[in-house]
JSON list of C-alpha atoms and ligand atoms in Angstrom, two decimals:
[
{"chain": "A", "resi": 1490, "resn": "MET", "atom": "CA", "xyz": [0.84, -12.53, -0.90]},
{"chain": "A", "resi": 1491, "resn": "LYS", "atom": "CA", "xyz": [1.34, -15.08, -3.63]},
{"chain": "A", "resi": 1492, "resn": "GLN", "atom": "CA", "xyz": [4.83, -16.57, -3.90]},
{"chain": "A", "resi": 1493, "resn": "GLN", "atom": "CA", "xyz": [4.88, -16.00, -7.68]},
{"chain": "A", "resi": 1494, "resn": "LEU", "atom": "CA", "xyz": [4.71, -12.26, -7.07]},
{"chain": "A", "resi": 1495, "resn": "LEU", "atom": "CA", "xyz": [8.10, -12.55, -5.40]},
{"chain": "A", "resi": 1496, "resn": "ALA", "atom": "CA", "xyz": [9.63, -14.64, -8.17]},
{"chain": "A", "resi": 1497, "resn": "HIS", "atom": "CA", "xyz": [11.05, -11.48, -9.76]},
{"chain": "A", "resi": 1498, "resn": "ARG", "atom": "CA", "xyz": [12.39, -9.23, -7.04]},
{"chain": "A", "resi": 1499, "resn": "PRO", "atom": "CA", "xyz": [12.33, -6.45, -6.27]},
{"chain": "A", "resi": 1500, "resn": "VAL", "atom": "CA", "xyz": [8.59, -6.12, -6.78]},
{"chain": "A", "resi": 1501, "resn": "VAL", "atom": "CA", "xyz": [7.52, -2.63, -7.88]},
{"chain": "A", "resi": 1502, "resn": "VAL", "atom": "CA", "xyz": [4.59, -1.32, -5.82]},
{"chain": "A", "resi": 1503, "resn": "ALA", "atom": "CA", "xyz": [2.66, 1.63, -7.27]},
{"chain": "A", "resi": 1504, "resn": "HIS", "atom": "CA", "xyz": [2.26, 3.93, -4.26]},
{"chain": "A", "resi": 1505, "resn": "ARG", "atom": "CA", "xyz": [-1.36, 5.11, -3.94]},
{"chain": "A", "resi": 1506, "resn": "GLY", "atom": "CA", "xyz": [-1.61, 3.95, -7.57]},
{"chain": "A", "resi": 1507, "resn": "ALA", "atom": "CA", "xyz": [0.52, 5.68, -10.19]},
{"chain": "A", "resi": 1508, "resn": "SER", "atom": "CA", "xyz": [0.32, 8.76, -8.01]},
{"chain": "A", "resi": 1509, "resn": "VAL", "atom": "CA", "xyz": [2.94, 10.84, -9.78]},
{"chain": "A", "resi": 1510, "resn": "GLU", "atom": "CA", "xyz": [0.70, 10.86, -12.87]},
{"chain": "A", "resi": 1511, "resn": "ALA", "atom": "CA", "xyz": [-2.82, 10.62, -11.50]},
{"chain": "A", "resi": 1512, "resn": "PRO", "atom": "CA", "xyz": [-4.63, 11.62, -8.28]},
{"chain": "A", "resi": 1513, "resn": "GLU", "atom": "CA", "xyz": [-3.54, 9.31, -5.46]},
{"chain": "A", "resi": 1514, "resn": "ASN", "atom": "CA", "xyz": [-5.89, 6.59, -4.22]},
{"chain": "A", "resi": 1515, "resn": "THR", "atom": "CA", "xyz": [-8.38, 7.02, -7.10]},
{"chain": "A", "resi": 1516, "resn": "LEU", "atom": "CA", "xyz": [-9.42, 4.47, -9.70]},
{"chain": "A", "resi": 1517, "resn": "ALA", "atom": "CA", "xyz": [-7.63, 6.65, -12.29]},
{"chain": "A", "resi": 1518, "resn": "ALA", "atom": "CA", "xyz": [-4.34, 6.15, -10.44]},
{"chain": "A", "resi": 1519, "resn": "PHE", "atom": "CA", "xyz": [-4.91, 2.42, -10.01]},
{"chain": "A", "resi": 1520, "resn": "ARG", "atom": "CA", "xyz": [-5.94, 1.99, -13.67]},
{"chain": "A", "resi": 1521, "resn": "ARG", "atom": "CA", "xyz": [-2.80, 3.82, -14.77]},
{"chain": "A", "resi": 1522, "resn": "ALA", "atom": "CA", "xyz": [-0.64, 1.56, -12.56]},
{"chain": "A", "resi": 1523, "resn": "LEU", "atom": "CA", "xyz": [-2.26, -1.50, -14.18]},
{"chain": "A", "resi": 1524, "resn": "GLU", "atom": "CA", "xyz": [-1.71, -0.03, -17.64]},
{"chain": "A", "resi": 1525, "resn": "LEU", "atom": "CA", "xyz": [1.98, 0.39, -16.82]},
{"chain": "A", "resi": 1526, "resn": "GLY", "atom": "CA", "xyz": [2.15, -3.24, -15.75]},
{"chain": "A", "resi": 1527, "resn": "ALA", "atom": "CA", "xyz": [2.79, -2.67, -12.04]},
{"chain": "A", "resi": 1528, "resn": "PRO", "atom": "CA", "xyz": [2.60, -6.06, -10.32]},
{"chain": "A", "resi": 1529, "resn": "ALA", "atom": "CA", "xyz": [1.36, -4.49, -7.07]},
{"chain": "A", "resi": 1530, "resn": "MET", "atom": "CA", "xyz": [-0.47, -1.34, -5.96]},
{"chain": "A", "resi": 1531, "resn": "GLU", "atom": "CA", "xyz": [-0.59, 0.28, -2.54]},
{"chain": "A", "resi": 1532, "resn": "LEU", "atom": "CA", "xyz": [-3.66, 2.00, -1.10]},
{"chain": "A", "resi": 1533, "resn": "ASP", "atom": "CA", "xyz": [-4.62, 3.57, 2.23]},
{"chain": "A", "resi": 1534, "resn": "VAL", "atom": "CA", "xyz": [-7.81, 2.63, 4.04]},
{"chain": "A", "resi": 1535, "resn": "HIS", "atom": "CA", "xyz": [-10.08, 4.65, 6.34]},
{"chain": "A", "resi": 1536, "resn": "ARG", "atom": "CA", "xyz": [-13.70, 4.10, 7.45]},
{"chain": "A", "resi": 1537, "resn": "THR", "atom": "CA", "xyz": [-16.62, 6.46, 6.97]},
{"chain": "A", "resi": 1538, "resn": "ALA", "atom": "CA", "xyz": [-19.18, 7.43, 9.63]},
{"chain": "A", "resi": 1539, "resn": "ASP", "atom": "CA", "xyz": [-21.60, 4.86, 8.19]},
{"chain": "A", "resi": 1540, "resn": "GLY", "atom": "CA", "xyz": [-19.03, 2.08, 8.29]},
{"chain": "A", "resi": 1541, "resn": "GLU", "atom": "CA", "xyz": [-17.80, 1.95, 4.67]},
{"chain": "A", "resi": 1542, "resn": "LEU", "atom": "CA", "xyz": [-14.13, 1.32, 3.91]},
{"chain": "A", "resi": 1543, "resn": "VAL", "atom": "CA", "xyz": [-12.64, 3.83, 1.50]},
{"chain": "A", "resi": 1544, "resn": "ALA", "atom": "CA", "xyz": [-9.30, 4.48, -0.18]},
{"chain": "A", "resi": 1545, "resn": "ILE", "atom": "CA", "xyz": [-7.86, 7.77, 1.02]},
{"chain": "A", "resi": 1546, "resn": "HIS", "atom": "CA", "xyz": [-4.57, 8.66, 2.66]},
{"chain": "A", "resi": 1547, "resn": "ASP", "atom": "CA", "xyz": [-5.38, 11.40, 5.13]},
{"chain": "A", "resi": 1548, "resn": "ALA", "atom": "CA", "xyz": [-7.89, 11.26, 7.98]},
{"chain": "A", "resi": 1549, "resn": "THR", "atom": "CA", "xyz": [-9.55, 14.31, 6.39]},
{"chain": "A", "resi": 1550, "resn": "VAL", "atom": "CA", "xyz": [-10.68, 14.99, 2.83]},
{"chain": "A", "resi": 1551, "resn": "ASP", "atom": "CA", "xyz": [-9.11, 18.46, 2.81]},
{"chain": "A", "resi": 1552, "resn": "ARG", "atom": "CA", "xyz": [-5.88, 17.85, 0.89]},
{"chain": "A", "resi": 1553, "resn": "THR", "atom": "CA", "xyz": [-7.11, 15.52, -1.85]},
{"chain": "A", "resi": 1554, "resn": "THR", "atom": "CA", "xyz": [-10.67, 16.67, -2.55]},
{"chain": "A", "resi": 1555, "resn": "ASN", "atom": "CA", "xyz": [-12.66, 19.87, -2.95]},
{"chain": "A", "resi": 1556, "resn": "GLY", "atom": "CA", "xyz": [-14.31, 19.29, 0.44]},
{"chain": "A", "resi": 1557, "resn": "THR", "atom": "CA", "xyz": [-13.39, 19.60, 4.09]},
{"chain": "A", "resi": 1558, "resn": "GLY", "atom": "CA", "xyz": [-13.91, 17.37, 7.10]},
{"chain": "A", "resi": 1559, "resn": "ALA", "atom": "CA", "xyz": [-12.94, 14.11, 8.72]},
{"chain": "A", "resi": 1560, "resn": "VAL", "atom": "CA", "xyz": [-13.57, 10.89, 6.77]},
{"chain": "A", "resi": 1561, "resn": "ALA", "atom": "CA", "xyz": [-14.73, 9.18, 9.98]},
{"chain": "A", "resi": 1562, "resn": "GLU", "atom": "CA", "xyz": [-17.42, 11.82, 10.45]},
{"chain": "A", "resi": 1563, "resn": "MET", "atom": "CA", "xyz": [-18.79, 11.76, 6.89]},
{"chain": "A", "resi": 1564, "resn": "THR", "atom": "CA", "xyz": [-21.09, 9.25, 5.21]},
{"chain": "A", "resi": 1565, "resn": "LEU", "atom": "CA", "xyz": [-20.07, 7.45, 2.03]},
{"chain": "A", "resi": 1566, "resn": "GLU", "atom": "CA", "xyz": [-22.75, 9.38, 0.18]},
{"chain": "A", "resi": 1567, "resn": "ALA", "atom": "CA", "xyz": [-21.27, 12.68, 1.33]},
{"chain": "A", "resi": 1568, "resn": "LEU", "atom": "CA", "xyz": [-17.76, 11.55, 0.35]},
{"chain": "A", "resi": 1569, "resn": "ARG", "atom": "CA", "xyz": [-19.00, 10.50, -3.07]},
{"chain": "A", "resi": 1570, "resn": "GLN", "atom": "CA", "xyz": [-20.11, 14.06, -3.80]},
{"chain": "A", "resi": 1571, "resn": "LEU", "atom": "CA", "xyz": [-16.53, 15.25, -3.56]},
{"chain": "A", "resi": 1572, "resn": "ASP", "atom": "CA", "xyz": [-14.14, 15.69, -6.46]},
{"chain": "A", "resi": 1573, "resn": "ALA", "atom": "CA", "xyz": [-10.96, 13.74, -5.67]},
{"chain": "A", "resi": 1574, "resn": "GLY", "atom": "CA", "xyz": [-9.24, 14.40, -8.99]},
{"chain": "A", "resi": 1575, "resn": "ALA", "atom": "CA", "xyz": [-9.41, 18.05, -10.00]},
{"chain": "A", "resi": 1576, "resn": "TRP", "atom": "CA", "xyz": [-6.60, 19.08, -7.59]},
{"chain": "A", "resi": 1577, "resn": "LYS", "atom": "CA", "xyz": [-4.23, 16.96, -9.68]},
{"chain": "A", "resi": 1578, "resn": "GLY", "atom": "CA", "xyz": [-5.32, 18.39, -13.02]},
{"chain": "A", "resi": 1579, "resn": "LYS", "atom": "CA", "xyz": [-8.40, 19.21, -15.12]},
{"chain": "A", "resi": 1580, "resn": "ALA", "atom": "CA", "xyz": [-8.21, 15.85, -16.88]},
{"chain": "A", "resi": 1581, "resn": "PHE", "atom": "CA", "xyz": [-9.03, 14.12, -13.59]},
{"chain": "A", "resi": 1582, "resn": "ALA", "atom": "CA", "xyz": [-12.00, 16.28, -12.59]},
{"chain": "A", "resi": 1583, "resn": "GLY", "atom": "CA", "xyz": [-14.88, 14.11, -11.42]},
{"chain": "A", "resi": 1584, "resn": "GLU", "atom": "CA", "xyz": [-12.76, 11.30, -9.96]},
{"chain": "A", "resi": 1585, "resn": "ARG", "atom": "CA", "xyz": [-14.35, 10.02, -6.77]},
{"chain": "A", "resi": 1586, "resn": "ILE", "atom": "CA", "xyz": [-12.98, 8.52, -3.57]},
{"chain": "A", "resi": 1587, "resn": "PRO", "atom": "CA", "xyz": [-13.27, 4.78, -4.24]},
{"chain": "A", "resi": 1588, "resn": "THR", "atom": "CA", "xyz": [-14.36, 2.13, -1.77]},
{"chain": "A", "resi": 1589, "resn": "LEU", "atom": "CA", "xyz": [-11.91, -0.61, -0.83]},
{"chain": "A", "resi": 1590, "resn": "ALA", "atom": "CA", "xyz": [-14.21, -3.10, -2.57]},
{"chain": "A", "resi": 1591, "resn": "GLU", "atom": "CA", "xyz": [-14.02, -1.15, -5.85]},
{"chain": "A", "resi": 1592, "resn": "VAL", "atom": "CA", "xyz": [-10.24, -1.15, -5.75]},
{"chain": "A", "resi": 1593, "resn": "CYS", "atom": "CA", "xyz": [-10.26, -4.89, -5.03]},
{"chain": "A", "resi": 1594, "resn": "ARG", "atom": "CA", "xyz": [-12.51, -5.51, -8.06]},
{"chain": "A", "resi": 1595, "resn": "LEU", "atom": "CA", "xyz": [-10.24, -3.50, -10.31]},
{"chain": "A", "resi": 1596, "resn": "ALA", "atom": "CA", "xyz": [-7.09, -5.24, -9.10]},
{"chain": "A", "resi": 1597, "resn": "ARG", "atom": "CA", "xyz": [-8.38, -8.81, -8.82]},
{"chain": "A", "resi": 1598, "resn": "GLY", "atom": "CA", "xyz": [-6.45, -11.09, -11.14]},
{"chain": "A", "resi": 1599, "resn": "ARG", "atom": "CA", "xyz": [-4.36, -8.18, -12.46]},
{"chain": "A", "resi": 1600, "resn": "ALA", "atom": "CA", "xyz": [-2.16, -6.96, -9.60]},
{"chain": "A", "resi": 1601, "resn": "SER", "atom": "CA", "xyz": [-1.63, -7.63, -5.92]},
{"chain": "A", "resi": 1602, "resn": "LEU", "atom": "CA", "xyz": [-2.78, -5.09, -3.39]},
{"chain": "A", "resi": 1603, "resn": "VAL", "atom": "CA", "xyz": [-0.64, -3.65, -0.63]},
{"chain": "A", "resi": 1604, "resn": "VAL", "atom": "CA", "xyz": [-3.35, -2.55, 1.79]},
{"chain": "A", "resi": 1605, "resn": "GLU", "atom": "CA", "xyz": [-2.30, -0.01, 4.39]},
{"chain": "A", "resi": 1606, "resn": "ILE", "atom": "CA", "xyz": [-4.75, 0.14, 7.29]},
{"chain": "A", "resi": 1607, "resn": "LYS", "atom": "CA", "xyz": [-4.67, 3.74, 8.51]},
{"chain": "A", "resi": 1608, "resn": "ALA", "atom": "CA", "xyz": [-7.55, 3.90, 10.99]},
{"chain": "A", "resi": 1609, "resn": "ALA", "atom": "CA", "xyz": [-7.72, 2.08, 14.32]},
{"chain": "A", "resi": 1610, "resn": "GLY", "atom": "CA", "xyz": [-10.31, -0.63, 14.89]},
{"chain": "A", "resi": 1611, "resn": "ILE", "atom": "CA", "xyz": [-10.99, -1.54, 11.26]},
{"chain": "A", "resi": 1612, "resn": "ALA", "atom": "CA", "xyz": [-8.66, -4.54, 10.82]},
{"chain": "A", "resi": 1613, "resn": "ASP", "atom": "CA", "xyz": [-11.44, -7.15, 11.05]},
{"chain": "A", "resi": 1614, "resn": "GLN", "atom": "CA", "xyz": [-13.57, -5.37, 8.47]},
{"chain": "A", "resi": 1615, "resn": "VAL", "atom": "CA", "xyz": [-10.64, -4.86, 6.09]},
{"chain": "A", "resi": 1616, "resn": "VAL", "atom": "CA", "xyz": [-9.78, -8.56, 6.25]},
{"chain": "A", "resi": 1617, "resn": "ALA", "atom": "CA", "xyz": [-13.43, -9.53, 5.73]},
{"chain": "A", "resi": 1618, "resn": "THR", "atom": "CA", "xyz": [-13.67, -7.25, 2.69]},
{"chain": "A", "resi": 1619, "resn": "LEU", "atom": "CA", "xyz": [-10.46, -8.55, 1.10]},
{"chain": "A", "resi": 1620, "resn": "GLU", "atom": "CA", "xyz": [-11.72, -12.08, 1.66]},
{"chain": "A", "resi": 1621, "resn": "ALA", "atom": "CA", "xyz": [-15.19, -11.37, 0.28]},
{"chain": "A", "resi": 1622, "resn": "GLU", "atom": "CA", "xyz": [-13.66, -9.77, -2.81]},
{"chain": "A", "resi": 1623, "resn": "GLY", "atom": "CA", "xyz": [-11.38, -12.77, -3.33]},
{"chain": "A", "resi": 1624, "resn": "VAL", "atom": "CA", "xyz": [-8.08, -10.92, -3.04]},
{"chain": "A", "resi": 1625, "resn": "LEU", "atom": "CA", "xyz": [-6.91, -11.71, 0.48]},
{"chain": "A", "resi": 1626, "resn": "ASP", "atom": "CA", "xyz": [-4.49, -14.44, -0.63]},
{"chain": "A", "resi": 1627, "resn": "GLU", "atom": "CA", "xyz": [-2.81, -12.06, -3.06]},
{"chain": "A", "resi": 1628, "resn": "SER", "atom": "CA", "xyz": [-2.69, -9.12, -0.69]},
{"chain": "A", "resi": 1629, "resn": "PHE", "atom": "CA", "xyz": [0.00, -7.74, 1.57]},
{"chain": "A", "resi": 1630, "resn": "VAL", "atom": "CA", "xyz": [-1.51, -5.97, 4.59]},
{"chain": "A", "resi": 1631, "resn": "ILE", "atom": "CA", "xyz": [0.58, -3.28, 6.28]},
{"chain": "A", "resi": 1632, "resn": "SER", "atom": "CA", "xyz": [0.18, -0.77, 9.09]},
{"chain": "A", "resi": 1633, "resn": "PHE", "atom": "CA", "xyz": [2.13, 1.63, 11.28]},
{"chain": "A", "resi": 1634, "resn": "SER", "atom": "CA", "xyz": [-0.03, 0.34, 14.13]},
{"chain": "A", "resi": 1635, "resn": "GLN", "atom": "CA", "xyz": [1.40, -2.67, 15.95]},
{"chain": "A", "resi": 1636, "resn": "GLU", "atom": "CA", "xyz": [-2.06, -3.50, 17.28]},
{"chain": "A", "resi": 1637, "resn": "THR", "atom": "CA", "xyz": [-3.57, -3.48, 13.78]},
{"chain": "A", "resi": 1638, "resn": "ALA", "atom": "CA", "xyz": [-0.79, -5.60, 12.27]},
{"chain": "A", "resi": 1639, "resn": "ARG", "atom": "CA", "xyz": [-0.97, -8.06, 15.16]},
{"chain": "A", "resi": 1640, "resn": "ARG", "atom": "CA", "xyz": [-4.75, -8.32, 14.81]},
{"chain": "A", "resi": 1641, "resn": "VAL", "atom": "CA", "xyz": [-4.61, -9.10, 11.08]},
{"chain": "A", "resi": 1642, "resn": "LYS", "atom": "CA", "xyz": [-2.05, -11.83, 11.71]},
{"chain": "A", "resi": 1643, "resn": "GLU", "atom": "CA", "xyz": [-4.17, -13.24, 14.51]},
{"chain": "A", "resi": 1644, "resn": "LEU", "atom": "CA", "xyz": [-7.27, -13.28, 12.30]},
{"chain": "A", "resi": 1645, "resn": "ARG", "atom": "CA", "xyz": [-5.59, -14.81, 9.25]},
{"chain": "A", "resi": 1646, "resn": "PRO", "atom": "CA", "xyz": [-2.17, -16.34, 10.03]},
{"chain": "A", "resi": 1647, "resn": "ASP", "atom": "CA", "xyz": [-1.64, -17.14, 6.33]},
{"chain": "A", "resi": 1648, "resn": "THR", "atom": "CA", "xyz": [-1.96, -13.51, 5.26]},
{"chain": "A", "resi": 1649, "resn": "THR", "atom": "CA", "xyz": [1.30, -11.65, 4.63]},
{"chain": "A", "resi": 1650, "resn": "VAL", "atom": "CA", "xyz": [1.47, -8.80, 7.15]},
{"chain": "A", "resi": 1651, "resn": "GLY", "atom": "CA", "xyz": [4.08, -6.07, 7.53]},
{"chain": "A", "resi": 1652, "resn": "LEU", "atom": "CA", "xyz": [4.91, -3.40, 10.08]},
{"chain": "A", "resi": 1653, "resn": "LEU", "atom": "CA", "xyz": [5.55, 0.09, 8.74]},
{"chain": "A", "resi": 1654, "resn": "SER", "atom": "CA", "xyz": [8.07, 2.25, 10.54]},
{"chain": "A", "resi": 1655, "resn": "GLY", "atom": "CA", "xyz": [10.31, 5.23, 10.07]},
{"chain": "A", "resi": 1656, "resn": "LYS", "atom": "CA", "xyz": [12.93, 3.78, 12.39]},
{"chain": "A", "resi": 1657, "resn": "ALA", "atom": "CA", "xyz": [15.39, 0.91, 11.91]},
{"chain": "A", "resi": 1658, "resn": "GLU", "atom": "CA", "xyz": [15.21, 0.24, 15.65]},
{"chain": "A", "resi": 1659, "resn": "ASP", "atom": "CA", "xyz": [11.67, -1.11, 15.22]},
{"chain": "A", "resi": 1660, "resn": "LEU", "atom": "CA", "xyz": [12.95, -4.15, 13.31]},
{"chain": "A", "resi": 1661, "resn": "PRO", "atom": "CA", "xyz": [12.75, -6.55, 16.33]},
{"chain": "A", "resi": 1662, "resn": "LEU", "atom": "CA", "xyz": [9.01, -5.83, 16.62]},
{"chain": "A", "resi": 1663, "resn": "VAL", "atom": "CA", "xyz": [8.41, -7.83, 13.44]},
{"chain": "A", "resi": 1664, "resn": "ALA", "atom": "CA", "xyz": [9.58, -11.05, 15.11]},
{"chain": "A", "resi": 1665, "resn": "GLU", "atom": "CA", "xyz": [7.94, -10.15, 18.42]},
{"chain": "A", "resi": 1666, "resn": "LEU", "atom": "CA", "xyz": [4.58, -9.69, 16.73]},
{"chain": "A", "resi": 1667, "resn": "GLY", "atom": "CA", "xyz": [5.02, -12.75, 14.51]},
{"chain": "A", "resi": 1668, "resn": "LEU", "atom": "CA", "xyz": [4.78, -10.72, 11.29]},
{"chain": "A", "resi": 1669, "resn": "ASP", "atom": "CA", "xyz": [6.14, -11.44, 7.83]},
{"chain": "A", "resi": 1670, "resn": "ALA", "atom": "CA", "xyz": [7.75, -8.18, 6.78]},
{"chain": "A", "resi": 1671, "resn": "PHE", "atom": "CA", "xyz": [9.40, -4.99, 7.90]},
{"chain": "A", "resi": 1672, "resn": "CYS", "atom": "CA", "xyz": [8.44, -1.88, 5.93]},
{"chain": "A", "resi": 1673, "resn": "PRO", "atom": "CA", "xyz": [10.84, 0.95, 6.76]},
{"chain": "A", "resi": 1674, "resn": "HIS", "atom": "CA", "xyz": [11.24, 4.32, 5.11]},
{"chain": "A", "resi": 1675, "resn": "HIS", "atom": "CA", "xyz": [13.98, 3.80, 2.52]},
{"chain": "A", "resi": 1676, "resn": "ALA", "atom": "CA", "xyz": [16.41, 6.00, 4.44]},
{"chain": "A", "resi": 1677, "resn": "ALA", "atom": "CA", "xyz": [16.31, 3.53, 7.33]},
{"chain": "A", "resi": 1678, "resn": "ALA", "atom": "CA", "xyz": [16.88, 0.40, 5.22]},
{"chain": "A", "resi": 1679, "resn": "THR", "atom": "CA", "xyz": [20.27, -1.33, 5.34]},
{"chain": "A", "resi": 1680, "resn": "GLU", "atom": "CA", "xyz": [21.91, -4.39, 3.88]},
{"chain": "A", "resi": 1681, "resn": "GLU", "atom": "CA", "xyz": [22.24, -5.86, 7.36]},
{"chain": "A", "resi": 1682, "resn": "MET", "atom": "CA", "xyz": [18.51, -5.39, 7.91]},
{"chain": "A", "resi": 1683, "resn": "ALA", "atom": "CA", "xyz": [17.76, -7.24, 4.66]},
{"chain": "A", "resi": 1684, "resn": "ARG", "atom": "CA", "xyz": [20.11, -10.06, 5.67]},
{"chain": "A", "resi": 1685, "resn": "GLU", "atom": "CA", "xyz": [18.51, -10.41, 9.09]},
{"chain": "A", "resi": 1686, "resn": "LEU", "atom": "CA", "xyz": [15.00, -10.48, 7.63]},
{"chain": "A", "resi": 1687, "resn": "HIS", "atom": "CA", "xyz": [15.89, -12.94, 4.88]},
{"chain": "A", "resi": 1688, "resn": "ALA", "atom": "CA", "xyz": [17.61, -15.26, 7.35]},
{"chain": "A", "resi": 1689, "resn": "ALA", "atom": "CA", "xyz": [14.27, -15.50, 9.16]},
{"chain": "A", "resi": 1690, "resn": "ASN", "atom": "CA", "xyz": [12.37, -15.92, 5.87]},
{"chain": "A", "resi": 1691, "resn": "ARG", "atom": "CA", "xyz": [10.89, -12.43, 6.18]},
{"chain": "A", "resi": 1692, "resn": "LEU", "atom": "CA", "xyz": [10.58, -9.60, 3.68]},
{"chain": "A", "resi": 1693, "resn": "LEU", "atom": "CA", "xyz": [11.99, -6.09, 3.43]},
{"chain": "A", "resi": 1694, "resn": "SER", "atom": "CA", "xyz": [9.55, -3.66, 1.83]},
{"chain": "A", "resi": 1695, "resn": "VAL", "atom": "CA", "xyz": [10.68, -0.03, 1.46]},
{"chain": "A", "resi": 1696, "resn": "TRP", "atom": "CA", "xyz": [8.87, 3.24, 0.75]},
{"chain": "A", "resi": 1697, "resn": "THR", "atom": "CA", "xyz": [8.72, 5.71, -1.01]},
{"chain": "A", "resi": 1698, "resn": "VAL", "atom": "CA", "xyz": [11.50, 5.64, -3.58]},
{"chain": "A", "resi": 1699, "resn": "ASN", "atom": "CA", "xyz": [11.08, 8.06, -6.46]},
{"chain": "A", "resi": 1700, "resn": "ASP", "atom": "CA", "xyz": [14.58, 8.55, -7.87]},
{"chain": "A", "resi": 1701, "resn": "GLU", "atom": "CA", "xyz": [16.60, 6.22, -10.03]},
{"chain": "A", "resi": 1702, "resn": "GLU", "atom": "CA", "xyz": [19.65, 6.16, -7.77]},
{"chain": "A", "resi": 1703, "resn": "GLY", "atom": "CA", "xyz": [17.49, 5.31, -4.74]},
{"chain": "A", "resi": 1704, "resn": "MET", "atom": "CA", "xyz": [15.75, 2.52, -6.64]},
{"chain": "A", "resi": 1705, "resn": "ARG", "atom": "CA", "xyz": [19.08, 0.96, -7.63]},
{"chain": "A", "resi": 1706, "resn": "ARG", "atom": "CA", "xyz": [20.40, 1.31, -4.10]},
{"chain": "A", "resi": 1707, "resn": "MET", "atom": "CA", "xyz": [17.34, -0.39, -2.57]},
{"chain": "A", "resi": 1708, "resn": "ALA", "atom": "CA", "xyz": [17.53, -3.23, -5.10]},
{"chain": "A", "resi": 1709, "resn": "ALA", "atom": "CA", "xyz": [21.24, -3.70, -4.41]},
{"chain": "A", "resi": 1710, "resn": "LEU", "atom": "CA", "xyz": [20.79, -3.86, -0.64]},
{"chain": "A", "resi": 1711, "resn": "GLY", "atom": "CA", "xyz": [18.18, -6.59, -1.00]},
{"chain": "A", "resi": 1712, "resn": "ALA", "atom": "CA", "xyz": [14.76, -4.93, -0.76]},
{"chain": "A", "resi": 1713, "resn": "ASP", "atom": "CA", "xyz": [12.03, -7.38, -1.79]},
{"chain": "A", "resi": 1714, "resn": "LEU", "atom": "CA", "xyz": [9.42, -4.73, -2.55]},
{"chain": "A", "resi": 1715, "resn": "ILE", "atom": "CA", "xyz": [10.07, -1.14, -3.62]},
{"chain": "A", "resi": 1716, "resn": "THR", "atom": "CA", "xyz": [7.18, 1.28, -3.32]},
{"chain": "A", "resi": 1717, "resn": "SER", "atom": "CA", "xyz": [7.19, 4.27, -5.64]},
{"chain": "A", "resi": 1718, "resn": "ASP", "atom": "CA", "xyz": [4.90, 7.12, -6.68]},
{"chain": "A", "resi": 1719, "resn": "ASN", "atom": "CA", "xyz": [6.50, 6.66, -10.10]},
{"chain": "A", "resi": 1720, "resn": "PRO", "atom": "CA", "xyz": [5.99, 3.01, -11.08]},
{"chain": "A", "resi": 1721, "resn": "ALA", "atom": "CA", "xyz": [6.79, 3.81, -14.72]},
{"chain": "A", "resi": 1722, "resn": "LEU", "atom": "CA", "xyz": [10.32, 4.84, -13.73]},
{"chain": "A", "resi": 1723, "resn": "ALA", "atom": "CA", "xyz": [10.72, 2.01, -11.21]},
{"chain": "A", "resi": 1724, "resn": "LEU", "atom": "CA", "xyz": [9.64, -0.61, -13.75]},
{"chain": "A", "resi": 1725, "resn": "LYS", "atom": "CA", "xyz": [12.13, 0.79, -16.25]},
{"chain": "A", "resi": 1726, "resn": "VAL", "atom": "CA", "xyz": [15.03, 1.05, -13.80]},
{"chain": "A", "resi": 1727, "resn": "LEU", "atom": "CA", "xyz": [14.44, -2.28, -12.11]},
{"chain": "A", "resi": 1728, "resn": "ARG", "atom": "CA", "xyz": [13.52, -4.26, -15.21]},
{"chain": "A", "resi": 1729, "resn": "ARG", "atom": "CA", "xyz": [15.50, -7.48, -15.39]},
{"chain": "A", "resi": 1730, "resn": "GLU", "atom": "CA", "xyz": [17.58, -7.88, -18.53]},
{"chain": "B", "resi": 804, "resn": "G3P", "atom": "O1", "xyz": [3.66, 2.07, 1.63]},
{"chain": "B", "resi": 804, "resn": "G3P", "atom": "C1", "xyz": [3.95, 2.69, 2.81]},
{"chain": "B", "resi": 804, "resn": "G3P", "atom": "C2", "xyz": [3.72, 4.15, 2.79]},
{"chain": "B", "resi": 804, "resn": "G3P", "atom": "O2", "xyz": [2.58, 4.42, 2.07]},
{"chain": "B", "resi": 804, "resn": "G3P", "atom": "C3", "xyz": [3.64, 4.70, 4.19]},
{"chain": "B", "resi": 804, "resn": "G3P", "atom": "O3", "xyz": [3.53, 6.08, 4.26]},
{"chain": "B", "resi": 804, "resn": "G3P", "atom": "O4", "xyz": [2.31, 8.18, 4.56]},
{"chain": "B", "resi": 804, "resn": "G3P", "atom": "O5", "xyz": [2.60, 7.25, 2.31]},
{"chain": "B", "resi": 804, "resn": "G3P", "atom": "O6", "xyz": [1.04, 6.18, 3.88]},
{"chain": "B", "resi": 804, "resn": "G3P", "atom": "P1", "xyz": [2.31, 6.96, 3.73]},
{"chain": "B", "resi": 805, "resn": "CA", "atom": "CA1", "xyz": [0.35, 4.38, 2.57]}
]
């Protein structure tokens, strides 16, 4: 992650793109986040049966497309047939599940990516793709999987890597694994946690904060990155005077 991204904290991260307005993890949602001026955008990564990395949250296509089945058991071609936008509204009908590379190309030079690795065993390929697309230096790679986070750090020690967790008690794992950031659910974040991380030159990145009061609270306790489905609101609330 580039240092200049952190010059104005907290950094607003558009969660799955501008997902309150547009279908999550689609180019429409990422384009909208860019239009709003979000400095960073989060996406979730899975791998298809034929080895392609794609942006989708769930392990199955059921919730966010008109199809059914596991991403890991479908080819990219089969996934591309699916409508990933209509569920969110008629205006988004025809949106497709994008590849990680497509999201990288859209974001490159415009916003940083917060890349959440969802599937096991794909860390090497994700890193290789981010590098090939020229966005690795600007990216923040995160995972709930300790093994995945550790592997990314091992592969590229200069890459900013964070551990996602729902529990405050997982904080020590960040130091144990040699990572750069702790990414707790906002309800688990505390001022003391921020202090401890900052003292060790590490970052606090919280998710998913969609109300104004929560955004102000996270900023006040020292969160460095605030992830929101509603980047328009977060940018307004957290705008520096
Ligand atoms: O940015 C972290 C957050 O996305 C983790 O939870 O379920 O939305 O992927 P989830
Ligand atoms: Ca995520």
